[in-house]
Amino acid sequence: MLTTQFFGSIYTNPLMNASGVNCFTTYELDQLADSKAGAFVTKSATLQARKGNPKPRYYDVPLGSINSMGLPNNGFDYYLDYALNYQKQHTTALFLSISGMSTEENITMLHKIVESEFNGITELNLSCPNVPGKPQIGYDFPLTEKILQEVFTFFDKPLGVKLPPYFDFAHFDEMARILNQFPLVYVNSINSVGNGLYIDSNSESVVIKPKNGFGGIGGEYVKPTALANVRAFYTRLKPEIKLIGTGGIRTGQDVFEHLLCGATMVQIGTELHKEGPEIFERIEKELKEIMRQKNYQTIDEFRGKLKDDLNETFEL
């Protein structure tokens, strides 16, 4: 019922973790491999290991989360080694995520992937909002285009990109124009909404230490923005580029809405952090129940078929 075809492979369901959640260590990655997730992705890696920003740098809030992690990770070789060993023994799809501290670092890691025996899908994260002094590449359209032009002069393995949220039709149009030039496998939308602020009114204080309390917002707060971005790119990108929907997924209903907007896969972040990998089994059951109630036998029966032509009504 939930089987999903993605880049020539059949997944048992469209559920994944969002990079950054439950994927820092090999132990956490093994937990994902053993869960009900249809696929999973590694922590976005930099060339060298990073400790990330000072703690506290993550905080659960009533409708989601705020974080300023600063790309803590164990370094590119750690995750590539895991991926190479994993693919020899398992069939569950593994995505390898990278997010270099510079264009040169991204290019170096991509060259290493080309030269390796890794045969999975690579995610190039263009949207980390929480590294002090490092702007998000995805908001620099000329730079994004330049990077992808360079990447595809040599990178001949499956590649997707993770994007920040956009808030203007002109930005959807321009980014789609850029992305449609390249043989991308997918676009992952969205990363957290950058530079929000959450206040504890009792202590009259911010709740995370880095960047004077400013951080990426995730969870229920961002679902409308995530759905808008998924839908905007689904209607603008060429059909070969699939959408991974990320943002605000807490229930099977949220997954259903992402799929209805056009996502082929969905990633769960904040709620996975709160519940742990058991969340995939719960959400799988909830999504199946919604499909049964609507008499859908497969996801393809409704994926991308959001009705957006409401008849005009008048009220006296």
Short mmCIF file of C-alpha atoms in Angstrom, two decimals:
data_model
loop_
_atom_site.label_atom_id
_atom_site.label_comp_id
_atom_site.label_asym_id
_atom_site.label_seq_id
_atom_site.Cartn_x
_atom_site.Cartn_y
_atom_site.Cartn_z
CA MET A 1 0.00 0.00 0.00
CA LEU A 2 2.79 2.46 0.87
CA THR A 3 5.45 1.17 -1.52
CA THR A 4 7.26 4.05 -3.18
CA GLN A 5 9.40 4.10 -6.30
CA PHE A 6 12.32 6.48 -6.08
CA PHE A 7 15.17 6.60 -8.60
CA GLY A 8 14.58 3.08 -9.84
CA SER A 9 14.26 1.46 -6.41
CA ILE A 10 11.17 0.34 -4.53
CA TYR A 11 10.95 1.46 -0.90
CA THR A 12 8.52 -0.10 1.58
CA ASN A 13 7.22 3.37 2.46
CA PRO A 14 8.12 7.03 1.79
CA LEU A 15 9.34 7.80 5.34
CA MET A 16 12.85 8.97 6.21
CA ASN A 17 14.67 10.88 8.93
CA ALA A 18 15.71 14.44 8.27
CA SER A 19 19.48 14.81 8.19
CA GLY A 20 20.68 15.98 11.58
CA VAL A 21 18.26 13.87 13.61
CA ASN A 22 19.14 10.42 14.97
CA CYS A 23 22.01 10.05 12.50
CA PHE A 24 25.12 11.44 14.21
CA THR A 25 26.75 8.12 15.17
CA THR A 26 26.84 4.66 13.65
CA TYR A 27 24.68 3.51 16.57
CA GLU A 28 21.97 6.02 15.68
CA LEU A 29 22.23 5.17 12.00
CA ASP A 30 21.83 1.48 12.83
CA GLN A 31 18.69 2.37 14.77
CA LEU A 32 17.27 3.94 11.63
CA ALA A 33 18.27 0.94 9.56
CA ASP A 34 16.37 -1.31 11.96
CA SER A 35 13.31 0.96 12.10
CA LYS A 36 10.23 1.07 9.88
CA ALA A 37 11.69 3.94 7.83
CA GLY A 38 11.69 3.25 4.11
CA ALA A 39 15.09 4.92 3.76
CA PHE A 40 17.43 7.07 5.87
CA VAL A 41 20.08 9.74 5.50
CA THR A 42 23.35 10.42 7.31
CA LYS A 43 24.23 13.58 9.24
CA SER A 44 25.33 16.35 6.90
CA ALA A 45 29.10 15.99 6.91
CA THR A 46 31.92 18.45 6.67
CA LEU A 47 35.34 17.38 5.48
CA GLN A 48 36.70 17.37 9.03
CA ALA A 49 34.82 16.55 12.22
CA ARG A 50 33.12 19.48 13.97
CA LYS A 51 31.99 19.94 17.56
CA GLY A 52 29.34 22.44 16.51
CA ASN A 53 28.00 25.39 18.45
CA PRO A 54 28.06 25.76 22.25
CA LYS A 55 25.29 24.10 24.25
CA PRO A 56 22.41 24.45 24.88
CA ARG A 57 21.83 24.54 21.14
CA TYR A 58 18.54 22.63 20.77
CA TYR A 59 15.28 23.25 22.61
CA ASP A 60 11.86 21.61 22.28
CA VAL A 61 9.03 24.13 22.23
CA PRO A 62 5.26 23.54 22.31
CA LEU A 63 4.75 23.53 18.53
CA GLY A 64 8.14 22.36 17.40
CA SER A 65 11.76 23.17 18.10
CA ILE A 66 14.49 25.76 17.82
CA ASN A 67 18.11 24.85 17.20
CA SER A 68 21.46 26.29 16.34
CA MET A 69 23.54 23.14 16.09
CA GLY A 70 26.37 24.48 13.93
CA LEU A 71 26.90 21.28 11.92
CA PRO A 72 28.32 18.98 14.60
CA ASN A 73 29.41 15.78 12.86
CA ASN A 74 32.09 13.12 12.88
CA GLY A 75 33.63 14.09 9.57
CA PHE A 76 33.07 12.98 5.99
CA ASP A 77 35.20 9.82 6.10
CA TYR A 78 33.24 8.53 9.11
CA TYR A 79 29.93 8.62 7.22
CA LEU A 80 31.36 7.45 3.90
CA ASP A 81 32.93 4.43 5.63
CA TYR A 82 29.61 3.65 7.28
CA ALA A 83 27.78 3.93 3.95
CA LEU A 84 30.28 1.66 2.18
CA ASN A 85 30.01 -1.00 4.87
CA TYR A 86 26.25 -0.66 5.10
CA GLN A 87 25.56 -1.14 1.41
CA LYS A 88 27.43 -4.46 1.43
CA GLN A 89 25.01 -5.95 3.94
CA HIS A 90 21.62 -4.20 3.60
CA THR A 91 19.01 -3.28 1.05
CA THR A 92 17.30 -0.35 2.84
CA ALA A 93 18.28 2.78 0.93
CA LEU A 94 20.93 5.01 2.48
CA PHE A 95 21.46 8.64 1.45
CA LEU A 96 24.81 10.31 2.15
CA SER A 97 24.51 14.00 3.10
CA ILE A 98 27.29 16.57 2.81
CA SER A 99 27.42 20.25 3.75
CA GLY A 100 30.89 21.70 3.37
CA MET A 101 32.06 24.89 5.01
CA SER A 102 33.02 26.22 1.57
CA THR A 103 32.40 25.48 -2.09
CA GLU A 104 35.88 23.97 -2.31
CA GLU A 105 35.10 21.63 0.56
CA ASN A 106 31.89 20.44 -1.11
CA ILE A 107 33.74 19.82 -4.37
CA THR A 108 36.43 17.85 -2.54
CA MET A 109 33.86 15.60 -0.84
CA LEU A 110 31.96 15.05 -4.08
CA HIS A 111 35.19 14.01 -5.81
CA LYS A 112 35.81 11.52 -3.00
CA ILE A 113 32.32 10.09 -3.50
CA VAL A 114 32.89 9.71 -7.25
CA GLU A 115 36.15 7.90 -6.58
CA SER A 116 34.57 5.61 -3.97
CA GLU A 117 32.40 2.53 -4.37
CA PHE A 118 29.39 4.26 -2.85
CA ASN A 119 26.42 3.50 -5.09
CA GLY A 120 23.64 5.28 -3.19
CA ILE A 121 22.25 8.79 -3.45
CA THR A 122 24.18 11.86 -2.30
CA GLU A 123 22.46 14.90 -0.81
CA LEU A 124 24.22 18.25 -1.18
CA ASN A 125 22.93 20.47 1.62
CA LEU A 126 22.78 24.06 0.39
CA SER A 127 20.78 25.28 3.37
CA CYS A 128 22.46 25.09 6.75
CA PRO A 129 21.18 28.21 8.58
CA ASN A 130 23.01 27.86 11.89
CA VAL A 131 26.74 28.30 11.30
CA PRO A 132 27.78 31.77 12.53
CA GLY A 133 29.28 33.84 9.73
CA LYS A 134 28.26 31.37 7.00
CA PRO A 135 25.27 32.47 4.88
CA GLN A 136 23.02 29.88 3.29
CA ILE A 137 24.17 29.05 -0.23
CA GLY A 138 20.59 28.41 -1.28
CA TYR A 139 19.74 32.10 -0.93
CA ASP A 140 22.54 33.09 -3.31
CA PHE A 141 21.08 32.16 -6.70
CA PRO A 142 24.13 32.94 -8.87
CA LEU A 143 26.39 30.98 -6.49
CA THR A 144 24.00 28.01 -6.44
CA GLU A 145 24.00 27.93 -10.23
CA LYS A 146 27.79 28.22 -10.36
CA ILE A 147 28.29 25.39 -7.88
CA LEU A 148 25.94 23.04 -9.71
CA GLN A 149 27.60 23.85 -13.02
CA GLU A 150 30.95 22.85 -11.56
CA VAL A 151 29.59 19.77 -9.80
CA PHE A 152 28.07 18.30 -12.93
CA THR A 153 31.28 18.60 -14.89
CA PHE A 154 32.49 15.52 -12.98
CA PHE A 155 29.82 14.12 -10.65
CA ASP A 156 28.16 11.16 -12.38
CA LYS A 157 26.33 9.54 -9.46
CA PRO A 158 22.80 10.27 -8.21
CA LEU A 159 22.61 13.70 -6.54
CA GLY A 160 19.90 15.67 -4.78
CA VAL A 161 20.00 19.07 -3.11
CA LYS A 162 18.49 20.29 0.15
CA LEU A 163 17.10 23.82 0.03
CA PRO A 164 16.09 26.50 2.51
CA PRO A 165 12.51 27.78 2.51
CA TYR A 166 11.57 30.46 0.01
CA PHE A 167 8.82 33.01 0.51
CA ASP A 168 8.27 34.70 -2.85
CA PHE A 169 7.01 33.39 -6.20
CA ALA A 170 9.91 35.11 -7.95
CA HIS A 171 12.32 33.04 -5.84
CA PHE A 172 10.48 29.80 -6.64
CA ASP A 173 10.67 30.68 -10.33
CA GLU A 174 14.36 31.57 -10.30
CA MET A 175 15.48 28.58 -8.27
CA ALA A 176 13.41 26.23 -10.44
CA ARG A 177 15.00 27.74 -13.54
CA ILE A 178 18.43 26.98 -12.11
CA LEU A 179 17.62 23.45 -10.92
CA ASN A 180 15.94 22.43 -14.18
CA GLN A 181 19.27 22.82 -15.99
CA PHE A 182 20.80 19.86 -14.17
CA PRO A 183 20.28 16.07 -13.91
CA LEU A 184 19.28 16.19 -10.26
CA VAL A 185 17.51 13.18 -8.75
CA TYR A 186 15.55 15.22 -6.25
CA VAL A 187 15.08 18.46 -4.34
CA ASN A 188 14.58 18.30 -0.57
CA SER A 189 12.41 21.12 0.72
CA ILE A 190 12.58 22.58 3.34
CA ASN A 191 15.34 22.98 5.88
CA SER A 192 14.37 24.80 9.07
CA VAL A 193 13.15 28.39 8.89
CA GLY A 194 16.31 30.25 9.80
CA ASN A 195 16.90 32.77 12.55
CA GLY A 196 13.76 32.53 14.60
CA LEU A 197 13.70 33.47 18.28
CA TYR A 198 11.96 31.69 21.16
CA ILE A 199 11.69 33.31 24.58
CA ASP A 200 11.12 31.78 28.01
CA SER A 201 8.96 34.47 29.57
CA ASN A 202 9.47 33.13 33.10
CA SER A 203 13.22 33.65 32.97
CA GLU A 204 12.91 36.51 30.44
CA SER A 205 15.62 34.77 28.44
CA VAL A 206 16.36 33.09 25.17
CA VAL A 207 16.49 29.27 25.31
CA ILE A 208 19.59 28.44 23.24
CA LYS A 209 23.09 29.82 23.63
CA PRO A 210 24.52 30.32 20.08
CA LYS A 211 23.83 33.45 18.05
CA ASN A 212 22.21 35.20 21.05
CA GLY A 213 19.28 32.78 20.92
CA PHE A 214 18.57 32.93 17.20
CA GLY A 215 18.04 29.52 15.58
CA GLY A 216 16.29 27.41 12.99
CA ILE A 217 12.59 26.77 13.63
CA GLY A 218 11.17 23.31 12.98
CA GLY A 219 8.05 21.32 13.74
CA GLU A 220 4.40 22.31 13.45
CA TYR A 221 5.33 25.99 13.10
CA VAL A 222 6.82 25.41 9.64
CA LYS A 223 4.40 22.95 8.02
CA PRO A 224 2.48 25.54 5.95
CA THR A 225 5.77 26.94 4.65
CA ALA A 226 7.06 23.44 3.90
CA LEU A 227 3.89 22.47 2.04
CA ALA A 228 4.02 25.69 0.03
CA ASN A 229 7.62 25.04 -1.01
CA VAL A 230 6.93 21.42 -1.95
CA ARG A 231 3.94 22.46 -4.04
CA ALA A 232 5.73 25.39 -5.65
CA PHE A 233 8.63 23.24 -6.79
CA TYR A 234 6.45 20.29 -7.77
CA THR A 235 4.62 22.55 -10.23
CA ARG A 236 7.84 24.13 -11.54
CA LEU A 237 10.48 21.41 -11.75
CA LYS A 238 10.79 18.98 -14.64
CA PRO A 239 9.21 15.59 -13.85
CA GLU A 240 12.57 13.82 -13.56
CA ILE A 241 13.37 15.84 -10.42
CA LYS A 242 11.43 14.38 -7.51
CA LEU A 243 10.50 16.17 -4.28
CA ILE A 244 11.36 15.13 -0.76
CA GLY A 245 9.06 16.99 1.61
CA THR A 246 10.44 18.00 5.00
CA GLY A 247 8.89 20.17 7.68
CA GLY A 248 6.18 19.86 10.29
CA ILE A 249 5.53 16.14 9.98
CA ARG A 250 4.07 14.86 13.23
CA THR A 251 1.27 12.53 12.09
CA GLY A 252 0.16 10.42 9.16
CA GLN A 253 -2.09 13.31 8.16
CA ASP A 254 0.96 15.55 7.76
CA VAL A 255 2.62 12.94 5.53
CA PHE A 256 -0.57 12.67 3.47
CA GLU A 257 -0.55 16.43 2.89
CA HIS A 258 3.09 16.48 1.80
CA LEU A 259 2.40 13.66 -0.66
CA LEU A 260 -0.74 15.43 -1.89
CA CYS A 261 1.41 18.49 -2.63
CA GLY A 262 3.73 16.37 -4.77
CA ALA A 263 6.40 14.89 -2.52
CA THR A 264 7.62 11.40 -3.37
CA MET A 265 9.45 10.89 -0.05
CA VAL A 266 9.07 12.72 3.27
CA GLN A 267 11.57 13.36 6.05
CA ILE A 268 10.82 13.74 9.76
CA GLY A 269 12.98 15.86 12.04
CA THR A 270 11.61 17.51 15.18
CA GLU A 271 9.09 14.80 16.01
CA LEU A 272 11.67 12.07 15.41
CA HIS A 273 13.89 13.83 17.94
CA LYS A 274 11.02 13.87 20.44
CA GLU A 275 9.75 10.30 19.93
CA GLY A 276 12.69 8.30 18.59
CA PRO A 277 12.71 5.86 15.65
CA GLU A 278 9.48 4.22 16.86
CA ILE A 279 7.71 7.14 15.23
CA PHE A 280 8.00 5.54 11.80
CA GLU A 281 5.79 2.60 12.75
CA ARG A 282 3.14 4.92 14.22
CA ILE A 283 3.06 7.23 11.23
CA GLU A 284 3.03 4.31 8.79
CA LYS A 285 -0.12 2.96 10.49
CA GLU A 286 -1.77 6.39 10.52
CA LEU A 287 -1.08 6.98 6.83
CA LYS A 288 -2.44 3.54 5.92
CA GLU A 289 -5.63 4.29 7.86
CA ILE A 290 -6.13 7.60 6.06
CA MET A 291 -5.69 5.86 2.71
CA ARG A 292 -8.18 3.16 3.69
CA GLN A 293 -10.76 5.77 4.69
CA LYS A 294 -10.29 7.50 1.33
CA ASN A 295 -10.23 4.21 -0.62
CA TYR A 296 -6.72 4.78 -1.95
CA GLN A 297 -4.79 1.61 -2.72
CA THR A 298 -1.50 3.32 -3.66
CA ILE A 299 0.18 6.65 -3.00
CA ASP A 300 0.34 7.39 -6.72
CA GLU A 301 -3.46 7.65 -6.78
CA PHE A 302 -3.29 10.96 -4.92
CA ARG A 303 0.33 12.12 -4.98
CA GLY A 304 0.58 15.62 -6.45
CA LYS A 305 -3.18 15.87 -7.00
CA LEU A 306 -3.89 18.75 -4.67
CA LYS A 307 -7.05 20.60 -5.73
CA ASP A 308 -6.23 24.28 -6.13
CA ASP A 309 -9.14 25.53 -8.26
CA LEU A 310 -11.80 26.25 -5.67
CA ASN A 311 -15.01 27.80 -6.98
CA GLU A 312 -15.51 31.37 -5.92
CA THR A 313 -18.12 31.78 -3.21
CA PHE A 314 -19.77 34.86 -1.83
CA GLU A 315 -21.10 35.61 1.61
CA LEU A 316 -23.66 38.33 2.31
#
